[in-house]
PDB file of C-alpha atoms in Angstrom:
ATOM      1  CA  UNK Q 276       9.012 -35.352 -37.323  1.00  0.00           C
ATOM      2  CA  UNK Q 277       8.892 -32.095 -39.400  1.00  0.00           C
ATOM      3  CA  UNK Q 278       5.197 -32.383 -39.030  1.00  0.00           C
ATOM      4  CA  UNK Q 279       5.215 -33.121 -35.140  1.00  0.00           C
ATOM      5  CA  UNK Q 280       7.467 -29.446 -34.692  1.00  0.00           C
ATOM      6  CA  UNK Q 281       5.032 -27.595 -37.484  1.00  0.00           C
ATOM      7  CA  UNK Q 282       1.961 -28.748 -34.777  1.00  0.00           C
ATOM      8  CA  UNK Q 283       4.402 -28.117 -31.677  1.00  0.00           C
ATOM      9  CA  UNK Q 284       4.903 -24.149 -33.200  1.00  0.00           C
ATOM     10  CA  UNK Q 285       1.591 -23.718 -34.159  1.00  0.00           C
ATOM     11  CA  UNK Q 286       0.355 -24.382 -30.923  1.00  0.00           C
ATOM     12  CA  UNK Q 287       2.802 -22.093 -29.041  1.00  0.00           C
ATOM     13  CA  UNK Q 288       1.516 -19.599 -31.584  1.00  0.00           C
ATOM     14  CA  UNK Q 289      -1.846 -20.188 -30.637  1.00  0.00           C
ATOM     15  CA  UNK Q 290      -0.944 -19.706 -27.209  1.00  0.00           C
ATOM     16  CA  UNK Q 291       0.927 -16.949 -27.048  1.00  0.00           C
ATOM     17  CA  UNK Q 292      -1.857 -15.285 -29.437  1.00  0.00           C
ATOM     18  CA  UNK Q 293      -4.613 -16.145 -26.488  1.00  0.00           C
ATOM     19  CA  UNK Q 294      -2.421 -14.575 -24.094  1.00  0.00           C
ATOM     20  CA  UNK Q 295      -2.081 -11.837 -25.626  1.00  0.00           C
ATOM     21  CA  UNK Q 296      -5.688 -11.372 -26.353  1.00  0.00           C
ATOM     22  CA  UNK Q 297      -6.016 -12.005 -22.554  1.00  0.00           C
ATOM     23  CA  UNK Q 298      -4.216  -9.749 -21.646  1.00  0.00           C
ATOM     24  CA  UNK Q 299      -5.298  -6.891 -24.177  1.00  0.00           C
ATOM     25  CA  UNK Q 300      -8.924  -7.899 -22.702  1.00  0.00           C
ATOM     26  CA  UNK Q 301      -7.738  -7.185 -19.141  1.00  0.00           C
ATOM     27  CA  UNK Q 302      -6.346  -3.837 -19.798  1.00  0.00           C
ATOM     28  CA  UNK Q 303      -8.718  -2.542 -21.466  1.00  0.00           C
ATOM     29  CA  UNK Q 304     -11.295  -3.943 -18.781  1.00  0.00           C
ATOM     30  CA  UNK Q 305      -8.046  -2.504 -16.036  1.00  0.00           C
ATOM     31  CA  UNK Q 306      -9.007   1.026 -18.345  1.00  0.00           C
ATOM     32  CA  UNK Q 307     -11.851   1.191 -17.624  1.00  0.00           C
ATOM     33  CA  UNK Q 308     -12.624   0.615 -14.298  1.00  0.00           C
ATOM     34  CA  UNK Q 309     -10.049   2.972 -14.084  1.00  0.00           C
ATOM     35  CA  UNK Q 310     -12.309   5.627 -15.884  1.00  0.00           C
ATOM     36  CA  UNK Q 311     -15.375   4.549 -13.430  1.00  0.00           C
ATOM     37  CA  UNK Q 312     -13.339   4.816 -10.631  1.00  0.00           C
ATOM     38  CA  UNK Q 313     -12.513   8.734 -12.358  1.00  0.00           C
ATOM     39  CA  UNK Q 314     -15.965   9.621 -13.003  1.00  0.00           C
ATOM     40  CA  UNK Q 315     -17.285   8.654 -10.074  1.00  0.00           C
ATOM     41  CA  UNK Q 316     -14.474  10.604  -7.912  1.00  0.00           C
ATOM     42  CA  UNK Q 317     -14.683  13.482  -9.986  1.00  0.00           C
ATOM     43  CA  UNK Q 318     -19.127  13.364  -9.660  1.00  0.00           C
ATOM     44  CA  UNK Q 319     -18.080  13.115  -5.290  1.00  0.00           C
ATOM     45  CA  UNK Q 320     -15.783  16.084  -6.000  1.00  0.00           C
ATOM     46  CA  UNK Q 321     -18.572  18.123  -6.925  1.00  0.00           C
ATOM     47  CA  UNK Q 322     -21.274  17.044  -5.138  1.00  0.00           C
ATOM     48  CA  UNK Q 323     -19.777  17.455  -1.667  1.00  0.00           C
ATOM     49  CA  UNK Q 324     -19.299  21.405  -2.266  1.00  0.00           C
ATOM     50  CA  UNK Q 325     -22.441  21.394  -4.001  1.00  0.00           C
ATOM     51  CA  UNK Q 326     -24.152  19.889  -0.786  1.00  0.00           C
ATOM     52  CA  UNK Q 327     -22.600  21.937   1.316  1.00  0.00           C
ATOM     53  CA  UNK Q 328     -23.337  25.182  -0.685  1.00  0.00           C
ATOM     54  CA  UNK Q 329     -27.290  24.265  -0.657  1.00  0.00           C
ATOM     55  CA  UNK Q 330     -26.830  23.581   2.621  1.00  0.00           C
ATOM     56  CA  UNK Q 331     -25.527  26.958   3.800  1.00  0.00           C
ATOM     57  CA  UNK Q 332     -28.216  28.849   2.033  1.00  0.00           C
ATOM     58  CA  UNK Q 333     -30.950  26.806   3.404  1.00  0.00           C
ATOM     59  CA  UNK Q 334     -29.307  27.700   7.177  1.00  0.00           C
ATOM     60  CA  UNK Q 335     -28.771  30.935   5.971  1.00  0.00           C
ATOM     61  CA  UNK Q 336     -32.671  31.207   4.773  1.00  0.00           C
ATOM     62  CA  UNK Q 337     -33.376  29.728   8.326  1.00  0.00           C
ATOM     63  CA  UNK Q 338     -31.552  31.967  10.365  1.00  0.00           C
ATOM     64  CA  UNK Q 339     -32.882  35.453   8.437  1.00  0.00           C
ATOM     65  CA  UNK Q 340     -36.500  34.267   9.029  1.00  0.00           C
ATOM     66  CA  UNK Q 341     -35.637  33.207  12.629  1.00  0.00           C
ATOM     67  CA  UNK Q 342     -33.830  36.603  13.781  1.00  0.00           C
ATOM     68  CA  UNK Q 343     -35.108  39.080  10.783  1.00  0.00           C
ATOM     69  CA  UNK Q 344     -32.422  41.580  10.173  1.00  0.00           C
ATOM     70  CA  UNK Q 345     -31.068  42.142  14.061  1.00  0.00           C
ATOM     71  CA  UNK Q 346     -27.842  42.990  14.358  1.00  0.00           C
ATOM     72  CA  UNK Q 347     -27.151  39.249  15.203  1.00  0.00           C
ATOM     73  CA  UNK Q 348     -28.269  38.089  11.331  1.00  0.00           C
ATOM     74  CA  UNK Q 349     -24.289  39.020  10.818  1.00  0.00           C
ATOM     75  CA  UNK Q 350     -23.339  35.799  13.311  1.00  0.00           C
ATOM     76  CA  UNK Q 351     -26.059  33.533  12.071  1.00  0.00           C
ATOM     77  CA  UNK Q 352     -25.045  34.246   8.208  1.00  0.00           C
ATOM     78  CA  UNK Q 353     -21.554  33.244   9.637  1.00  0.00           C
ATOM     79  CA  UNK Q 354     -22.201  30.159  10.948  1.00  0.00           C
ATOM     80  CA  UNK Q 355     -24.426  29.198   8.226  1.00  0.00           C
ATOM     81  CA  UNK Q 356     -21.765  29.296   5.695  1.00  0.00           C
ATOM     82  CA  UNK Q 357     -19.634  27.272   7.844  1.00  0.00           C
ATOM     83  CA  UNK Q 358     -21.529  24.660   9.160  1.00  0.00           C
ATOM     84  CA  UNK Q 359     -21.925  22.010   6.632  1.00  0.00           C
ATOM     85  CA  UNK Q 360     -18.292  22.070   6.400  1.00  0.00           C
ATOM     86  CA  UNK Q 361     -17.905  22.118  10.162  1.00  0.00           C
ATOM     87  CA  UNK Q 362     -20.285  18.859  10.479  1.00  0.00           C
ATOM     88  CA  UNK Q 363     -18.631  16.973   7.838  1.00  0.00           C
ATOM     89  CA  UNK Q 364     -15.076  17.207   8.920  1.00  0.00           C
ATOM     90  CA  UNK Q 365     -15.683  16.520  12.350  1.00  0.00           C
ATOM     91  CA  UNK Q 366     -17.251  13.611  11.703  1.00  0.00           C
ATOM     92  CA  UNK Q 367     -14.479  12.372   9.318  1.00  0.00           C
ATOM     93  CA  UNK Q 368     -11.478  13.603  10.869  1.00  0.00           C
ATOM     94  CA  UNK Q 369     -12.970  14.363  14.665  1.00  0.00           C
ATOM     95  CA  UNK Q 370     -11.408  18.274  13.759  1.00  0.00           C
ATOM     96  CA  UNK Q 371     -12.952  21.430  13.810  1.00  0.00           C
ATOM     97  CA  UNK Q 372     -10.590  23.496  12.055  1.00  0.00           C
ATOM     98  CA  UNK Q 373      -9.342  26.530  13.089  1.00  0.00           C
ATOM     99  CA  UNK Q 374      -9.508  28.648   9.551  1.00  0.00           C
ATOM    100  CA  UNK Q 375     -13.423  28.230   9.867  1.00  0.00           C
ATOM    101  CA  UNK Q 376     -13.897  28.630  13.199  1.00  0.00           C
ATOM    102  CA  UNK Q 377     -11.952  31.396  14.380  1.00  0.00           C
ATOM    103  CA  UNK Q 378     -13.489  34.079  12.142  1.00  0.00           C
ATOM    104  CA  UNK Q 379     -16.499  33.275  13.819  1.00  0.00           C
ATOM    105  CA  UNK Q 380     -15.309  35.335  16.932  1.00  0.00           C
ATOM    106  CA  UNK Q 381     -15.245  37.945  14.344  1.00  0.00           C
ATOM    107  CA  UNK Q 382     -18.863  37.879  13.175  1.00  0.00           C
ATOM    108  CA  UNK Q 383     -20.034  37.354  16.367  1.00  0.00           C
ATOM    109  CA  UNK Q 384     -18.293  40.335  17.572  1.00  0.00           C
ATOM    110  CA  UNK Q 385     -19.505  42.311  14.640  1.00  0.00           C
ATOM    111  CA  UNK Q 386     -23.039  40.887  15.961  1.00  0.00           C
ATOM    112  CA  UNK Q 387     -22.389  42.453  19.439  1.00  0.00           C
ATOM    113  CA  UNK Q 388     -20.781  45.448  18.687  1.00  0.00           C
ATOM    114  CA  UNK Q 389     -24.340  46.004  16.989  1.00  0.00           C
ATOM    115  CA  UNK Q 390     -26.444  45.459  19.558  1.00  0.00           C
ATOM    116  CA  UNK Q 391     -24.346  47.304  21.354  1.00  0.00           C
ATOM    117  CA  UNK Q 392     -25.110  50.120  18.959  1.00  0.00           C
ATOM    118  CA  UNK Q 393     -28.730  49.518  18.720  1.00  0.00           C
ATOM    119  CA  UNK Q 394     -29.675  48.848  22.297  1.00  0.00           C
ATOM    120  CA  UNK Q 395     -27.756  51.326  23.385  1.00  0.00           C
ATOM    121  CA  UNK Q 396     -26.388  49.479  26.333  1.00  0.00           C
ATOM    122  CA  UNK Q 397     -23.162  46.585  27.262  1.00  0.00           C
ATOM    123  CA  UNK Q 398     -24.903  43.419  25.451  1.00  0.00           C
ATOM    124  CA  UNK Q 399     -24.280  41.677  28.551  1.00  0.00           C
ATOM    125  CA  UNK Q 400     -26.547  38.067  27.481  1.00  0.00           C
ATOM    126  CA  UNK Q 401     -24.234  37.871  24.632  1.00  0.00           C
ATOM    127  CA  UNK Q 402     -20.629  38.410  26.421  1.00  0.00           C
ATOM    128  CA  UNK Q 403     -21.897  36.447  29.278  1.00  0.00           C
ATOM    129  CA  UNK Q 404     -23.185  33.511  27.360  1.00  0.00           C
ATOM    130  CA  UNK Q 405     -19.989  33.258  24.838  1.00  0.00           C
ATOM    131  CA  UNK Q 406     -17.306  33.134  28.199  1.00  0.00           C
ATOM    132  CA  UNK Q 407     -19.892  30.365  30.302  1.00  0.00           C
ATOM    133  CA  UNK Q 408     -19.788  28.115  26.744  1.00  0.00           C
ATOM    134  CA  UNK Q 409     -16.106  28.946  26.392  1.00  0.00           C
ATOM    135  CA  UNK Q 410     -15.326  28.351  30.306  1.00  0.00           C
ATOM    136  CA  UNK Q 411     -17.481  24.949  30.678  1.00  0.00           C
ATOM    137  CA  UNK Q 412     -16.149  23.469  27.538  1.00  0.00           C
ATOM    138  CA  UNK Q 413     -12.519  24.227  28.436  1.00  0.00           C
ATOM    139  CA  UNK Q 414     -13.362  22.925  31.755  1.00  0.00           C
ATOM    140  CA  UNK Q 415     -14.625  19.416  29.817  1.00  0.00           C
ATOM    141  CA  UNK Q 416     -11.225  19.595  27.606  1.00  0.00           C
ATOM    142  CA  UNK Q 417      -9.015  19.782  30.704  1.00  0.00           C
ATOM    143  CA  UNK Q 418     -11.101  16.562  32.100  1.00  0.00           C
ATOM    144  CA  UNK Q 419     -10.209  14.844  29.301  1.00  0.00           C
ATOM    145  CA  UNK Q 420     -14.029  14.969  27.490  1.00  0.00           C
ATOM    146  CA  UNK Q 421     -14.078  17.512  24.721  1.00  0.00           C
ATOM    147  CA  UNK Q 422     -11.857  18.634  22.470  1.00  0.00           C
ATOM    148  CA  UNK Q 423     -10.354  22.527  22.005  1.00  0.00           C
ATOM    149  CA  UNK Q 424     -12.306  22.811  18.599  1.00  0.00           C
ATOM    150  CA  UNK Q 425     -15.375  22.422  20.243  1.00  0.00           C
ATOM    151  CA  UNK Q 426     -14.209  25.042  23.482  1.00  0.00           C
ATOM    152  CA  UNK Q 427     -13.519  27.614  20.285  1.00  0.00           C
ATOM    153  CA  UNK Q 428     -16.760  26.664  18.496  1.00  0.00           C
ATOM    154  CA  UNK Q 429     -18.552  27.119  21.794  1.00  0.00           C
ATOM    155  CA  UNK Q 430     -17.391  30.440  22.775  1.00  0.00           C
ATOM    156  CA  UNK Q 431     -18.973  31.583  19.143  1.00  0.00           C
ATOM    157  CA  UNK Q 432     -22.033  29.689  19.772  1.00  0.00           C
ATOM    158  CA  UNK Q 433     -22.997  31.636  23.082  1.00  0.00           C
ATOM    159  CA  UNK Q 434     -21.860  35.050  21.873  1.00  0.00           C
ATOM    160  CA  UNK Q 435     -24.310  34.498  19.063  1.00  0.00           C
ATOM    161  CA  UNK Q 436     -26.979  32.829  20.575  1.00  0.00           C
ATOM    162  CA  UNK Q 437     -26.206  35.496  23.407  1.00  0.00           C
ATOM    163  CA  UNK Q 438     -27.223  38.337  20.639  1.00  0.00           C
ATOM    164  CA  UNK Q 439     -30.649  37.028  20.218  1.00  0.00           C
ATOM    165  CA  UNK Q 440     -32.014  36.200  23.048  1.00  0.00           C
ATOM    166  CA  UNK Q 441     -31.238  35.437  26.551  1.00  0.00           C
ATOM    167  CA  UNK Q 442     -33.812  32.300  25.950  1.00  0.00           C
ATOM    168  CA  UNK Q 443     -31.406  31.042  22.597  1.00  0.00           C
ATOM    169  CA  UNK Q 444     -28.270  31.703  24.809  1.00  0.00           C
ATOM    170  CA  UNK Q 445     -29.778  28.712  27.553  1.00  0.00           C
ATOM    171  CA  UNK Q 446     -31.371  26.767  24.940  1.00  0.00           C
ATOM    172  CA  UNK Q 447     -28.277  25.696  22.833  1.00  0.00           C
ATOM    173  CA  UNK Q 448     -26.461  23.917  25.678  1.00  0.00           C
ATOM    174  CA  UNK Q 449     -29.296  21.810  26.644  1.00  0.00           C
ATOM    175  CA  UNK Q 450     -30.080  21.134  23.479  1.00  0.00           C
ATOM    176  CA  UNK Q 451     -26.171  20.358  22.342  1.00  0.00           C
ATOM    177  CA  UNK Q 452     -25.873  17.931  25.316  1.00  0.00           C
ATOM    178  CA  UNK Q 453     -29.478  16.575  25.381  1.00  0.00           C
ATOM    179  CA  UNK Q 454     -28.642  15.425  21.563  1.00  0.00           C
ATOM    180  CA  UNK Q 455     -25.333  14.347  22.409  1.00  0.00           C
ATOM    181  CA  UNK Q 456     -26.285  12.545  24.949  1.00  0.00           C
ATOM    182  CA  UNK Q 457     -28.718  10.579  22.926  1.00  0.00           C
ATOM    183  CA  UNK Q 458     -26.367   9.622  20.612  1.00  0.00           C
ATOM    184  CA  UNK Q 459     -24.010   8.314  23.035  1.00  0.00           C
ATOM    185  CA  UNK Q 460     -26.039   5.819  24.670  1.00  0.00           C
ATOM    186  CA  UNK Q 461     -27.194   4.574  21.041  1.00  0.00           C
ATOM    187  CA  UNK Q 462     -23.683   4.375  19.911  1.00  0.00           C
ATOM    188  CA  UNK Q 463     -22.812   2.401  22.904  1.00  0.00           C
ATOM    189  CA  UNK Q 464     -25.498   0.153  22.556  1.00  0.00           C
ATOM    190  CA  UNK Q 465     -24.914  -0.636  19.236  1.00  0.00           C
ATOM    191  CA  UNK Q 466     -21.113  -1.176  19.074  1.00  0.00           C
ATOM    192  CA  UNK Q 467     -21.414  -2.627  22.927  1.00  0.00           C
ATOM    193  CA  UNK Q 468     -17.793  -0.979  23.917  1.00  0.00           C
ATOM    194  CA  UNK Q 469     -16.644   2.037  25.733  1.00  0.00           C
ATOM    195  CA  UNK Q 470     -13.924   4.268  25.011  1.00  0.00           C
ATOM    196  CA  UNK Q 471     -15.224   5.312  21.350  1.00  0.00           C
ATOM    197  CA  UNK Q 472     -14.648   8.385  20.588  1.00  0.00           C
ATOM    198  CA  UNK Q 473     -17.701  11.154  19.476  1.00  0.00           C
ATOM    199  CA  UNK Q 474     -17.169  14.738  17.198  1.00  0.00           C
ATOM    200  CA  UNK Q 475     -19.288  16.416  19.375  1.00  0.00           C
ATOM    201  CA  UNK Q 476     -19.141  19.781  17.286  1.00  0.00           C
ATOM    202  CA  UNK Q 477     -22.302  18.616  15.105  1.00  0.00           C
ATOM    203  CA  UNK Q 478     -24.319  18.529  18.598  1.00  0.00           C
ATOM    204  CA  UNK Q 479     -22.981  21.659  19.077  1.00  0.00           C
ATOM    205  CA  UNK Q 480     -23.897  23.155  15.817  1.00  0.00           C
ATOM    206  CA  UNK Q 481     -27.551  21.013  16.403  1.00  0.00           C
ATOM    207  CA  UNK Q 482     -28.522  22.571  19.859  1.00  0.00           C
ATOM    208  CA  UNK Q 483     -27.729  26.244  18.429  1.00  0.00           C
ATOM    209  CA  UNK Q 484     -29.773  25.812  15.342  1.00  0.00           C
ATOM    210  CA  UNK Q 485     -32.276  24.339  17.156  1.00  0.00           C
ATOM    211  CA  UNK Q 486     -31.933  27.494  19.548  1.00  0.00           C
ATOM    212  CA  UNK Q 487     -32.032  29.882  16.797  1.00  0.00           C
ATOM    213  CA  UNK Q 488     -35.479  28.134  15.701  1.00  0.00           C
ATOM    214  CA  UNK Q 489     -37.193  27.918  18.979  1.00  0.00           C
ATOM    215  CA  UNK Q 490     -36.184  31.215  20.644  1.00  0.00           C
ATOM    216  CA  UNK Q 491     -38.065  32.662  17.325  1.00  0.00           C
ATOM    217  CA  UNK Q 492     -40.945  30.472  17.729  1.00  0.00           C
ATOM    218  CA  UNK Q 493     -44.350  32.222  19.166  1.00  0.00           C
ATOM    219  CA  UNK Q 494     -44.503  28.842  20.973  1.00  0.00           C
TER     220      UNK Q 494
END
């Protein structure tokens, strides 16, 4: 009987020791993943700024060979610094917000103000272009199709694009909604439903880069 109990504790011993080797085992497995999970978010909290600061300078890089050192380099510097940021949110959060847009209508003016100064006359291409982006995209907002980020991001765009060339000013539209476009119809064919919605600021930012490029091009 004695014996039977000795064998009966020895085994709940044994248990109870297996347990809590288990469960040592699991935190320090629980400990880390936990440190993988840390590593890893800390490596994506670097690289994003990282990739978006090698990004700017390469648009940045772009833009000064495109336009050389007009007075328009000030808008294109602008907008270089911003876009990577721009693109990324919007297509995580569908916002473009307003702390990085906005100052835009300040370099752009800068841009203006001169060629203003160095042509010696109204830049008229450049005022022109920013209020026909502004006024058709608000136009597209009050229908229901495009949201008031991209109406502010829009008015920049042509007041830029304006400042280079009357060419970049009629090329960035066409090429925004060309690309847009495109991407629609494949995102509708491949999720086979309407009604999904579309950050159309990177098409946006696309068509005026891709402005910026060709209006420079001997081509």
């Amino acid at each position: 009987m004695i014996a039977h109990r000795v064998s009966e504790s020895s085994s709940a011993g044994a248990s109870a020791d297996a347990s809590a080797s288990a469960s040592a085992s699991e935190s320090t497995d629980s400990s880390a993943g936990t440190a993988v999970r840390l590593r890893r978010r800390g490596v994506r909290r670097w690289a994003v700024p990282t990739l978006e600061v090698g990004s700017g300078m390469a648009l940045a890089v772009v833009g000064l060979i495109a336009v050389g050192w007009s007075p328009a380099l000030v808008g294109v510097l602008y907008l270089a610094a911003v876009t990577p940021a721009l693109v990324r949110i919007d297509l995580t959060v569908h916002r473009l917000p307003n702390v990085l847009v906005l100052p835009g209508y300040a370099a752009a003016g800068v841009s203006v103000v001169l060629t203003w100064v160095a042509d010696g006359g109204l830049p008229a291409a450049a005022l022109i272009a920013g209020a026909a982006w502004f006024g058709f995209l608000l136009l597209l907002n009050l229908a229901g199709g495009m949201g008031m980020g991209d109406v502010k991001l829009g008015g920049v765009l042509g007041l830029v694009l304006g400042a280079i060339s009357v060419d970049a000013a009629l090329l960035g539209p066409m090429l925004a909604f060309l690309s847009g476009g495109i991407a629609a119809i494949v995102l509708l064919v491949v999720r086979r439903r309407r009604g999904t919605r579309m950050p159309f600021g990177p098409y946006l930012l696309l068509g005026f880069w891709a402005a910026v490029l060709l209006s420079s091009s001997p081509l």
